[in-house]
PDB file of C-alpha atoms in Angstrom:
ATOM      1  CA  MET A  23     137.153  33.460  87.281  1.00 78.00           C
ATOM      2  CA  LYS A  24     134.842  31.352  89.281  1.00 93.00           C
ATOM      3  CA  GLU A  25     135.732  29.596  92.523  1.00 97.00           C
ATOM      4  CA  ILE A  26     132.890  28.040  93.688  1.00 98.00           C
ATOM      5  CA  THR A  27     130.350  25.398  92.544  1.00 98.00           C
ATOM      6  CA  VAL A  28     127.048  25.324  94.252  1.00 98.00           C
ATOM      7  CA  ILE A  29     125.456  21.649  93.768  1.00 98.00           C
ATOM      8  CA  THR A  30     121.970  20.895  94.536  1.00 98.00           C
ATOM      9  CA  VAL A  31     120.598  18.043  94.487  1.00 98.00           C
ATOM     10  CA  THR A  32     116.243  17.823  93.627  1.00 97.00           C
ATOM     11  CA  TYR A  33     113.166  15.658  94.141  1.00 95.00           C
ATOM     12  CA  ASN A  34     110.260  16.915  93.769  1.00 95.00           C
ATOM     13  CA  SER A  35     111.486  20.490  94.909  1.00 95.00           C
ATOM     14  CA  LYS A  36     109.715  22.398  92.397  1.00 95.00           C
ATOM     15  CA  GLU A  37     107.712  24.397  95.111  1.00 94.00           C
ATOM     16  CA  TYR A  38     110.346  26.058  97.123  1.00 94.00           C
ATOM     17  CA  ILE A  39     113.545  25.684  95.436  1.00 95.00           C
ATOM     18  CA  GLY A  40     112.929  29.052  93.584  1.00 96.00           C
ATOM     19  CA  GLU A  41     114.094  31.576  96.472  1.00 96.00           C
ATOM     20  CA  ALA A  42     117.598  29.788  96.691  1.00 97.00           C
ATOM     21  CA  PHE A  43     118.098  30.334  93.454  1.00 97.00           C
ATOM     22  CA  ARG A  44     116.767  34.061  92.819  1.00 97.00           C
ATOM     23  CA  THR A  45     119.217  35.058  95.910  1.00 97.00           C
ATOM     24  CA  LEU A  46     122.167  34.183  93.536  1.00 98.00           C
ATOM     25  CA  GLU A  47     121.106  34.470  90.652  1.00 98.00           C
ATOM     26  CA  ASN A  48     123.402  38.196  90.234  1.00 97.00           C
ATOM     27  CA  PRO A  49     126.307  36.222  91.179  1.00 97.00           C
ATOM     28  CA  CYS A  50     125.644  33.386  88.774  1.00 97.00           C
ATOM     29  CA  LYS A  51     124.876  35.255  85.848  1.00 96.00           C
ATOM     30  CA  ASN A  52     128.148  37.778  86.312  1.00 95.00           C
ATOM     31  CA  ASP A  53     130.521  34.744  86.407  1.00 94.00           C
ATOM     32  CA  ILE A  54     131.403  34.753  90.306  1.00 96.00           C
ATOM     33  CA  LEU A  55     129.478  31.232  91.148  1.00 97.00           C
ATOM     34  CA  GLU A  56     128.493  28.211  89.020  1.00 97.00           C
ATOM     35  CA  TRP A  57     125.390  26.199  89.918  1.00 98.00           C
ATOM     36  CA  ILE A  58     124.531  22.319  88.977  1.00 98.00           C
ATOM     37  CA  VAL A  59     121.361  20.824  89.618  1.00 98.00           C
ATOM     38  CA  VAL A  60     121.457  17.105  89.625  1.00 98.00           C
ATOM     39  CA  ASP A  61     117.757  16.080  89.665  1.00 98.00           C
ATOM     40  CA  ASN A  62     116.719  12.824  90.848  1.00 97.00           C
ATOM     41  CA  ASP A  63     113.744  11.779  88.568  1.00 96.00           C
ATOM     42  CA  SER A  64     111.563  14.489  90.040  1.00 96.00           C
ATOM     43  CA  GLN A  65     107.569  14.022  89.429  1.00 95.00           C
ATOM     44  CA  ASP A  66     106.477  17.850  89.861  1.00 96.00           C
ATOM     45  CA  GLY A  67     108.225  19.105  86.860  1.00 97.00           C
ATOM     46  CA  THR A  68     111.266  20.318  89.242  1.00 97.00           C
ATOM     47  CA  ALA A  69     114.079  20.112  86.126  1.00 98.00           C
ATOM     48  CA  GLU A  70     111.674  21.703  83.609  1.00 98.00           C
ATOM     49  CA  PHE A  71     110.959  24.599  86.350  1.00 98.00           C
ATOM     50  CA  ILE A  72     114.600  24.879  86.318  1.00 98.00           C
ATOM     51  CA  GLU A  73     115.728  24.704  82.675  1.00 98.00           C
ATOM     52  CA  LYS A  74     112.820  27.365  82.007  1.00 98.00           C
ATOM     53  CA  GLU A  75     112.385  30.189  85.037  1.00 97.00           C
ATOM     54  CA  PHE A  76     116.396  29.923  85.598  1.00 98.00           C
ATOM     55  CA  PRO A  77     118.470  29.364  82.068  1.00 97.00           C
ATOM     56  CA  TRP A  78     121.882  30.316  83.634  1.00 97.00           C
ATOM     57  CA  ILE A  79     121.658  26.952  85.617  1.00 98.00           C
ATOM     58  CA  THR A  80     123.014  23.223  84.969  1.00 98.00           C
ATOM     59  CA  VAL A  81     120.691  20.718  85.104  1.00 98.00           C
ATOM     60  CA  ILE A  82     121.816  17.169  84.794  1.00 98.00           C
ATOM     61  CA  LYS A  83     119.053  14.544  84.836  1.00 98.00           C
ATOM     62  CA  SER A  84     120.478  11.770  86.691  1.00 97.00           C
ATOM     63  CA  GLY A  85     117.568   9.262  85.385  1.00 96.00           C
ATOM     64  CA  GLY A  86     116.623   8.005  88.543  1.00 96.00           C
ATOM     65  CA  ASN A  87     116.486   8.732  92.293  1.00 95.00           C
ATOM     66  CA  ILE A  88     120.023   8.017  93.146  1.00 96.00           C
ATOM     67  CA  GLY A  89     120.297   9.334  96.581  1.00 95.00           C
ATOM     68  CA  PHE A  90     121.676  12.505  97.934  1.00 96.00           C
ATOM     69  CA  GLY A  91     125.497  11.600  98.057  1.00 97.00           C
ATOM     70  CA  ARG A  92     125.348   9.628  95.053  1.00 97.00           C
ATOM     71  CA  GLY A  93     123.506  12.816  93.473  1.00 98.00           C
ATOM     72  CA  ASN A  94     126.205  15.278  95.060  1.00 98.00           C
ATOM     73  CA  ASN A  95     129.071  13.374  93.160  1.00 98.00           C
ATOM     74  CA  LEU A  96     127.445  13.438  89.986  1.00 98.00           C
ATOM     75  CA  GLY A  97     127.067  17.217  90.164  1.00 98.00           C
ATOM     76  CA  TYR A  98     130.801  16.948  91.212  1.00 98.00           C
ATOM     77  CA  GLN A  99     131.979  15.243  88.228  1.00 98.00           C
ATOM     78  CA  HIS A 100     130.938  18.281  86.163  1.00 97.00           C
ATOM     79  CA  SER A 101     132.173  20.968  88.441  1.00 97.00           C
ATOM     80  CA  GLN A 102     135.330  22.838  87.090  1.00 95.00           C
ATOM     81  CA  THR A 103     136.276  25.177  90.386  1.00 98.00           C
ATOM     82  CA  PRO A 104     138.211  24.591  93.748  1.00 98.00           C
ATOM     83  CA  TYR A 105     135.208  25.321  95.789  1.00 98.00           C
ATOM     84  CA  VAL A 106     132.031  23.279  96.016  1.00 98.00           C
ATOM     85  CA  LEU A 107     129.235  24.281  97.921  1.00 98.00           C
ATOM     86  CA  PHE A 108     126.499  21.682  99.150  1.00 98.00           C
ATOM     87  CA  LEU A 109     123.384  22.997  99.355  1.00 98.00           C
ATOM     88  CA  ASN A 110     119.947  21.581  99.963  1.00 97.00           C
ATOM     89  CA  PRO A 111     117.283  22.430  97.886  1.00 96.00           C
ATOM     90  CA  ASP A 112     115.213  23.935 100.655  1.00 95.00           C
ATOM     91  CA  ALA A 113     118.226  25.871 101.944  1.00 97.00           C
ATOM     92  CA  VAL A 114     119.333  30.047 101.599  1.00 98.00           C
ATOM     93  CA  ILE A 115     121.976  31.580 102.004  1.00 98.00           C
ATOM     94  CA  ASP A 116     123.688  34.731  99.951  1.00 98.00           C
ATOM     95  CA  MET A 117     126.897  35.801  98.551  1.00 98.00           C
ATOM     96  CA  GLU A 118     128.127  37.457 101.514  1.00 98.00           C
ATOM     97  CA  ALA A 119     127.831  34.627 103.709  1.00 98.00           C
ATOM     98  CA  ILE A 120     129.527  32.214 101.514  1.00 98.00           C
ATOM     99  CA  GLN A 121     132.304  34.694 101.022  1.00 98.00           C
ATOM    100  CA  SER A 122     132.845  34.302 104.952  1.00 98.00           C
ATOM    101  CA  LEU A 123     132.990  30.584 104.647  1.00 98.00           C
ATOM    102  CA  LEU A 124     135.551  31.046 101.623  1.00 98.00           C
ATOM    103  CA  VAL A 125     137.906  32.947 103.710  1.00 98.00           C
ATOM    104  CA  PHE A 126     137.669  31.190 106.368  1.00 98.00           C
ATOM    105  CA  LEU A 127     138.668  27.955 104.130  1.00 98.00           C
ATOM    106  CA  LYS A 128     141.895  29.742 101.913  1.00 98.00           C
ATOM    107  CA  LYS A 129     143.207  31.130 105.309  1.00 98.00           C
ATOM    108  CA  HIS A 130     143.176  27.156 106.975  1.00 98.00           C
ATOM    109  CA  ASN A 131     145.241  24.772 105.289  1.00 97.00           C
ATOM    110  CA  LYS A 132     144.051  22.188 106.772  1.00 98.00           C
ATOM    111  CA  VAL A 133     140.212  23.130 107.081  1.00 98.00           C
ATOM    112  CA  GLY A 134     138.403  21.103 104.388  1.00 98.00           C
ATOM    113  CA  ILE A 135     134.525  21.593 105.432  1.00 98.00           C
ATOM    114  CA  ALA A 136     132.974  24.898 106.386  1.00 98.00           C
ATOM    115  CA  ALA A 137     129.509  25.162 107.588  1.00 98.00           C
ATOM    116  CA  PRO A 138     127.395  28.136 108.452  1.00 98.00           C
ATOM    117  CA  ALA A 139     124.807  29.119 110.626  1.00 98.00           C
ATOM    118  CA  ILE A 140     121.486  27.692 109.891  1.00 98.00           C
ATOM    119  CA  ILE A 141     118.779  28.992 111.142  1.00 97.00           C
ATOM    120  CA  GLU A 142     115.211  27.099 110.744  1.00 93.00           C
ATOM    121  CA  PRO A 143     111.884  28.340 110.517  1.00 89.00           C
ATOM    122  CA  GLU A 144     110.724  28.681 113.888  1.00 88.00           C
ATOM    123  CA  GLY A 145     114.009  30.181 114.623  1.00 92.00           C
ATOM    124  CA  SER A 146     115.973  27.132 116.306  1.00 94.00           C
ATOM    125  CA  LEU A 147     119.112  26.687 115.097  1.00 96.00           C
ATOM    126  CA  GLN A 148     120.753  23.909 113.593  1.00 95.00           C
ATOM    127  CA  PRO A 149     123.861  22.657 115.301  1.00 96.00           C
ATOM    128  CA  SER A 150     127.540  20.815 115.231  1.00 97.00           C
ATOM    129  CA  PHE A 151     128.179  17.577 116.923  1.00 97.00           C
ATOM    130  CA  LEU A 152     130.365  14.879 118.000  1.00 97.00           C
ATOM    131  CA  PHE A 153     130.892  11.481 115.803  1.00 98.00           C
ATOM    132  CA  PRO A 154     128.251   8.758 116.408  1.00 97.00           C
ATOM    133  CA  THR A 155     129.382   6.316 118.680  1.00 97.00           C
ATOM    134  CA  PRO A 156     127.972   2.748 119.914  1.00 98.00           C
ATOM    135  CA  MET A 157     128.060   3.988 123.382  1.00 96.00           C
ATOM    136  CA  ARG A 158     126.815   8.020 122.498  1.00 96.00           C
ATOM    137  CA  ILE A 159     123.607   6.267 120.633  1.00 96.00           C
ATOM    138  CA  LEU A 160     122.817   4.034 123.355  1.00 95.00           C
ATOM    139  CA  ILE A 161     123.175   6.940 125.836  1.00 93.00           C
ATOM    140  CA  HIS A 162     121.276   9.312 123.541  1.00 91.00           C
ATOM    141  CA  ALA A 163     117.971   6.623 123.331  1.00 89.00           C
ATOM    142  CA  ILE A 164     117.350   6.839 127.117  1.00 83.00           C
ATOM    143  CA  GLY A 165     117.964  10.439 127.288  1.00 82.00           C
ATOM    144  CA  LEU A 166     121.034  10.812 129.136  1.00 86.00           C
ATOM    145  CA  ASP A 167     122.662  13.207 126.655  1.00 83.00           C
ATOM    146  CA  ARG A 168     121.566  16.008 128.365  1.00 80.00           C
ATOM    147  CA  PHE A 169     124.425  15.032 130.774  1.00 83.00           C
ATOM    148  CA  PHE A 170     126.926  14.184 127.906  1.00 84.00           C
ATOM    149  CA  LYS A 171     126.876  16.906 125.421  1.00 86.00           C
ATOM    150  CA  GLN A 172     126.754  16.114 122.335  1.00 91.00           C
ATOM    151  CA  LEU A 173     125.637  19.115 119.981  1.00 94.00           C
ATOM    152  CA  CYS A 174     126.670  22.573 120.262  1.00 96.00           C
ATOM    153  CA  TYR A 175     124.342  25.300 118.527  1.00 96.00           C
ATOM    154  CA  ILE A 176     125.862  27.140 115.787  1.00 98.00           C
ATOM    155  CA  GLU A 177     124.816  30.761 116.970  1.00 97.00           C
ATOM    156  CA  PRO A 178     124.728  33.364 113.858  1.00 98.00           C
ATOM    157  CA  GLY A 179     127.861  36.192 114.756  1.00 98.00           C
ATOM    158  CA  SER A 180     129.741  33.310 116.950  1.00 97.00           C
ATOM    159  CA  SER A 181     133.517  33.178 116.702  1.00 98.00           C
ATOM    160  CA  PRO A 182     134.780  29.758 114.447  1.00 98.00           C
ATOM    161  CA  ARG A 183     134.168  26.925 116.192  1.00 98.00           C
ATOM    162  CA  ARG A 184     135.557  23.090 115.472  1.00 98.00           C
ATOM    163  CA  ALA A 185     133.356  20.438 115.128  1.00 98.00           C
ATOM    164  CA  ASP A 186     133.727  16.327 114.330  1.00 98.00           C
ATOM    165  CA  TRP A 187     130.341  16.941 112.014  1.00 98.00           C
ATOM    166  CA  VAL A 188     128.369  19.476 110.657  1.00 98.00           C
ATOM    167  CA  GLY A 189     124.762  18.883 108.979  1.00 95.00           C
ATOM    168  CA  GLY A 190     124.694  18.365 104.956  1.00 95.00           C
ATOM    169  CA  ALA A 191     121.693  21.426 104.370  1.00 96.00           C
ATOM    170  CA  ALA A 192     124.892  23.656 103.396  1.00 98.00           C
ATOM    171  CA  PHE A 193     128.639  23.393 103.495  1.00 98.00           C
ATOM    172  CA  LEU A 194     131.999  24.886 101.421  1.00 98.00           C
ATOM    173  CA  VAL A 195     134.342  21.941 100.640  1.00 98.00           C
ATOM    174  CA  LYS A 196     137.848  22.261  99.453  1.00 98.00           C
ATOM    175  CA  LYS A 197     138.120  20.156  96.206  1.00 98.00           C
ATOM    176  CA  GLU A 198     141.557  18.666  96.973  1.00 97.00           C
ATOM    177  CA  MET A 199     140.031  17.057 100.273  1.00 98.00           C
ATOM    178  CA  PHE A 200     136.740  16.154  98.383  1.00 98.00           C
ATOM    179  CA  GLU A 201     138.850  13.902  95.909  1.00 98.00           C
ATOM    180  CA  GLN A 202     140.655  12.512  98.402  1.00 98.00           C
ATOM    181  CA  LEU A 203     138.153  10.889 100.028  1.00 98.00           C
ATOM    182  CA  SER A 204     136.596  10.200  96.660  1.00 98.00           C
ATOM    183  CA  GLY A 205     133.521  12.234  97.541  1.00 98.00           C
ATOM    184  CA  PHE A 206     130.191  10.887  99.734  1.00 98.00           C
ATOM    185  CA  ASP A 207     130.469   7.367  99.930  1.00 98.00           C
ATOM    186  CA  PRO A 208     127.333   6.231  97.223  1.00 97.00           C
ATOM    187  CA  ARG A 209     126.183   3.240  99.697  1.00 97.00           C
ATOM    188  CA  PHE A 210     124.198   5.797 101.872  1.00 97.00           C
ATOM    189  CA  PHE A 211     121.251   6.298  99.834  1.00 96.00           C
ATOM    190  CA  LEU A 212     119.546   9.113 102.481  1.00 95.00           C
ATOM    191  CA  TYR A 213     121.390  10.343 105.149  1.00 97.00           C
ATOM    192  CA  TRP A 214     124.723   9.649 107.676  1.00 98.00           C
ATOM    193  CA  GLU A 215     126.688  10.298 104.185  1.00 98.00           C
ATOM    194  CA  GLU A 216     127.823  13.845 105.749  1.00 98.00           C
ATOM    195  CA  THR A 217     128.327  12.270 108.694  1.00 98.00           C
ATOM    196  CA  ASP A 218     131.046   9.780 106.700  1.00 98.00           C
ATOM    197  CA  LEU A 219     132.392  12.357 105.022  1.00 98.00           C
ATOM    198  CA  CYS A 220     133.620  14.063 107.824  1.00 98.00           C
ATOM    199  CA  PHE A 221     134.462  11.131 109.511  1.00 98.00           C
ATOM    200  CA  ARG A 222     136.662  10.141 106.653  1.00 98.00           C
ATOM    201  CA  ALA A 223     138.446  14.077 106.163  1.00 98.00           C
ATOM    202  CA  ASN A 224     138.983  13.691 110.181  1.00 98.00           C
ATOM    203  CA  GLN A 225     141.134  10.745 109.970  1.00 98.00           C
ATOM    204  CA  LYS A 226     142.699  11.995 107.033  1.00 98.00           C
ATOM    205  CA  ASP A 227     143.876  15.100 109.266  1.00 98.00           C
ATOM    206  CA  TRP A 228     141.276  17.491 107.516  1.00 98.00           C
ATOM    207  CA  GLU A 229     139.603  19.350 110.453  1.00 98.00           C
ATOM    208  CA  ILE A 230     135.720  20.802 109.824  1.00 98.00           C
ATOM    209  CA  TRP A 231     134.343  23.882 111.417  1.00 98.00           C
ATOM    210  CA  THR A 232     131.424  26.132 111.899  1.00 98.00           C
ATOM    211  CA  VAL A 233     132.170  29.755 110.746  1.00 98.00           C
ATOM    212  CA  GLY A 234     129.185  31.835 112.910  1.00 98.00           C
ATOM    213  CA  GLU A 235     129.431  35.217 110.748  1.00 98.00           C
ATOM    214  CA  SER A 236     127.833  32.875 107.823  1.00 98.00           C
ATOM    215  CA  VAL A 237     124.249  32.339 108.124  1.00 98.00           C
ATOM    216  CA  ALA A 238     121.754  30.825 106.053  1.00 98.00           C
ATOM    217  CA  ARG A 239     118.602  29.215 106.366  1.00 97.00           C
ATOM    218  CA  HIS A 240     116.496  25.580 106.022  1.00 95.00           C
ATOM    219  CA  THR A 241     113.588  24.592 105.920  1.00 85.00           C
ATOM    220  CA  ASN A 242     114.014  20.919 107.270  1.00 67.00           C
ATOM    221  CA  ALA A 243     112.739  17.687 105.433  1.00 57.00           C
ATOM    222  CA  VAL A 244     110.398  19.708 102.868  1.00 56.00           C
ATOM    223  CA  ALA A 245     111.505  17.078 100.142  1.00 54.00           C
ATOM    224  CA  ALA A 246     111.197  13.827 102.837  1.00 56.00           C
ATOM    225  CA  LYS A 247     107.833  15.097 103.919  1.00 53.00           C
ATOM    226  CA  THR A 248     106.513  14.883 100.515  1.00 55.00           C
ATOM    227  CA  HIS A 249     106.184  11.077 101.582  1.00 63.00           C
ATOM    228  CA  ASN A 250     103.697   9.015 103.328  1.00 73.00           C
ATOM    229  CA  LYS A 251     106.020   7.211 105.459  1.00 84.00           C
ATOM    230  CA  ALA A 252     107.379   7.101 109.029  1.00 91.00           C
ATOM    231  CA  MET A 253     109.251  10.038 109.760  1.00 90.00           C
ATOM    232  CA  HIS A 254     111.745  10.631 112.137  1.00 89.00           C
ATOM    233  CA  ALA A 255     113.548  13.231 113.875  1.00 86.00           C
ATOM    234  CA  GLY A 256     112.336  14.863 111.199  1.00 86.00           C
ATOM    235  CA  CYS A 257     113.817  11.715 108.598  1.00 92.00           C
ATOM    236  CA  ILE A 258     111.933   8.988 106.920  1.00 93.00           C
ATOM    237  CA  SER A 259     112.759   6.535 109.176  1.00 95.00           C
ATOM    238  CA  GLU A 260     113.214   3.375 106.641  1.00 95.00           C
ATOM    239  CA  TYR A 261     116.288   5.344 105.291  1.00 96.00           C
ATOM    240  CA  PHE A 262     117.575   6.885 108.568  1.00 97.00           C
ATOM    241  CA  PHE A 263     117.995   3.534 110.597  1.00 97.00           C
ATOM    242  CA  GLN A 264     119.070   1.578 107.290  1.00 97.00           C
ATOM    243  CA  SER A 265     122.395   4.189 106.843  1.00 98.00           C
ATOM    244  CA  ARG A 266     122.808   4.384 110.241  1.00 98.00           C
ATOM    245  CA  TYR A 267     123.190   0.507 110.350  1.00 98.00           C
ATOM    246  CA  TYR A 268     125.760   1.050 107.453  1.00 98.00           C
ATOM    247  CA  TYR A 269     127.417   3.855 109.856  1.00 98.00           C
ATOM    248  CA  LEU A 270     128.150   2.032 112.382  1.00 98.00           C
ATOM    249  CA  GLN A 271     129.411  -1.310 110.363  1.00 98.00           C
ATOM    250  CA  LYS A 272     131.523   0.440 108.371  1.00 98.00           C
ATOM    251  CA  HIS A 273     133.425   2.265 111.143  1.00 98.00           C
ATOM    252  CA  TYR A 274     132.526  -0.110 114.028  1.00 98.00           C
ATOM    253  CA  GLY A 275     132.406  -3.216 112.850  1.00 98.00           C
ATOM    254  CA  ARG A 276     129.818  -5.884 112.558  1.00 97.00           C
ATOM    255  CA  VAL A 277     129.301  -7.093 116.156  1.00 98.00           C
ATOM    256  CA  LEU A 278     129.435  -3.477 117.575  1.00 98.00           C
ATOM    257  CA  ALA A 279     126.512  -1.952 115.166  1.00 98.00           C
ATOM    258  CA  GLY A 280     124.410  -5.224 115.961  1.00 98.00           C
ATOM    259  CA  ILE A 281     124.780  -4.378 119.457  1.00 98.00           C
ATOM    260  CA  THR A 282     124.177  -0.692 119.082  1.00 98.00           C
ATOM    261  CA  GLU A 283     120.797  -1.679 117.088  1.00 98.00           C
ATOM    262  CA  ILE A 284     119.528  -4.547 120.181  1.00 98.00           C
ATOM    263  CA  GLY A 285     120.823  -3.061 122.878  1.00 97.00           C
ATOM    264  CA  GLU A 286     118.925   0.550 121.649  1.00 97.00           C
ATOM    265  CA  LEU A 287     115.793  -1.478 121.400  1.00 96.00           C
ATOM    266  CA  VAL A 288     116.119  -3.132 124.680  1.00 95.00           C
ATOM    267  CA  LEU A 289     116.908   0.547 126.468  1.00 93.00           C
ATOM    268  CA  LEU A 290     114.212   1.757 125.285  1.00 93.00           C
ATOM    269  CA  PHE A 291     111.477  -0.660 125.746  1.00 91.00           C
ATOM    270  CA  CYS A 292     112.289  -0.595 129.625  1.00 89.00           C
ATOM    271  CA  TYR A 293     112.198   3.255 129.171  1.00 84.00           C
ATOM    272  CA  SER A 294     108.982   2.364 128.276  1.00 85.00           C
ATOM    273  CA  ILE A 295     107.690   0.257 130.435  1.00 87.00           C
ATOM    274  CA  VAL A 296     109.293   2.888 133.563  1.00 80.00           C
ATOM    275  CA  GLY A 297     107.059   5.107 131.415  1.00 74.00           C
ATOM    276  CA  ARG A 298     104.058   3.697 132.373  1.00 76.00           C
ATOM    277  CA  ILE A 299     104.835   2.536 135.981  1.00 76.00           C
ATOM    278  CA  PHE A 300     105.042   6.286 136.322  1.00 69.00           C
ATOM    279  CA  ASN A 301     102.593   7.473 134.169  1.00 63.00           C
ATOM    280  CA  ARG A 302     104.958   9.041 131.841  1.00 64.00           C
ATOM    281  CA  SER A 303     104.879   8.835 127.795  1.00 60.00           C
ATOM    282  CA  PHE A 304     108.472   7.142 127.811  1.00 58.00           C
ATOM    283  CA  LYS A 305     106.491   4.764 125.329  1.00 57.00           C
ATOM    284  CA  SER A 306     106.898   6.950 121.934  1.00 76.00           C
ATOM    285  CA  LYS A 307     110.580   6.640 121.716  1.00 84.00           C
ATOM    286  CA  PHE A 308     110.293   2.875 121.963  1.00 88.00           C
ATOM    287  CA  ARG A 309     107.146   3.169 118.936  1.00 87.00           C
ATOM    288  CA  ASP A 310     109.428   6.010 117.401  1.00 89.00           C
ATOM    289  CA  ARG A 311     112.177   3.376 117.049  1.00 92.00           C
ATOM    290  CA  LEU A 312     110.281   0.056 115.874  1.00 92.00           C
ATOM    291  CA  SER A 313     108.522   2.457 113.341  1.00 90.00           C
ATOM    292  CA  GLY A 314     112.273   2.352 111.360  1.00 94.00           C
ATOM    293  CA  THR A 315     114.098  -0.778 109.804  1.00 96.00           C
ATOM    294  CA  ILE A 316     116.173  -3.046 112.015  1.00 96.00           C
ATOM    295  CA  LEU A 317     119.686  -4.297 111.597  1.00 97.00           C
ATOM    296  CA  GLN A 318     119.210  -3.716 107.775  1.00 97.00           C
ATOM    297  CA  LEU A 319     121.287  -2.065 105.034  1.00 96.00           C
ATOM    298  CA  PRO A 320     120.774  -0.166 103.005  1.00 95.00           C
ATOM    299  CA  LYS A 321     120.205  -1.639  99.524  1.00 87.00           C
ATOM    300  CA  GLU A 322     123.104  -0.729  97.485  1.00 75.00           C
ATOM    301  CA  VAL A 323     125.392  -2.568 100.566  1.00 76.00           C
ATOM    302  CA  GLU A 324     123.663  -5.213 100.660  1.00 61.00           C
ATOM    303  CA  SER A 325     123.514  -6.033  96.912  1.00 58.00           C
ATOM    304  CA  SER A 326     127.410  -5.659  97.306  1.00 56.00           C
ATOM    305  CA  ILE A 327     127.598  -8.061  99.875  1.00 54.00           C
ATOM    306  CA  SER A 328     125.342 -10.868  98.027  1.00 51.00           C
ATOM    307  CA  SER A 329     127.781 -10.166  94.826  1.00 48.00           C
ATOM    308  CA  LYS A 330     130.915 -11.580  96.466  1.00 43.00           C
TER     309      LYS A 330
END
């Protein structure tokens, strides 16, 4: 009996999605896993490529670019298993690593999400994080987070460790938890939806853990880089800052969200002035922040507010 559904949301992923499928082809063909791909209206023939080359995968065409969280929710609606692995199209994980996550979730009733160690192409590791707060965002803006540790790198082979939240490239969830939370908040178009999911899981007394003996590989922001748009930390700036502002409003209120946005700009501006005085290149951080939106919610949120 299948216990795990792999769900992947694709957008112009034809050039790199195949490796992930080939790695788990045997488990899928032998009815150990099922795999559902939700294609967000790719223009490079991704959906047709998968249907032709990997017919054992279920492809759902969303009919438009509905975003990451909504795409995963759509895929989840077609799943039949008690566990779901959300896997980015540019991430690769083998069955042994998935089994490690599954065993851990089965052993711990309160754990709702288990994430592997993830290795980037250049050998760097993805971290787990503390929940973002207005103060932590401001501390990060001027580089003081080096004195206030906000992340912990997940070392391959390391002992399981509890985390506030983990990145969305690859993690295994219990169906019970995901349904209790009603899935990803669909108002996040891209980015911060996994942070929000973990935040809400924590509020419902679910735990999030990293399992270092499970290892995946990830090529960060492959689809994002196909856009000719400003980038911030490997993310499309527009969507990153819209989603962050919504996250702050949702969990800390409109006033604190606004103070955080404006406060960050002021601090970065002052930081750039100090850099100019001391002949240091701090101004790039201010310029980078200006490439994104300011005090702007995702369109899904704005439309829901205007309709009330």
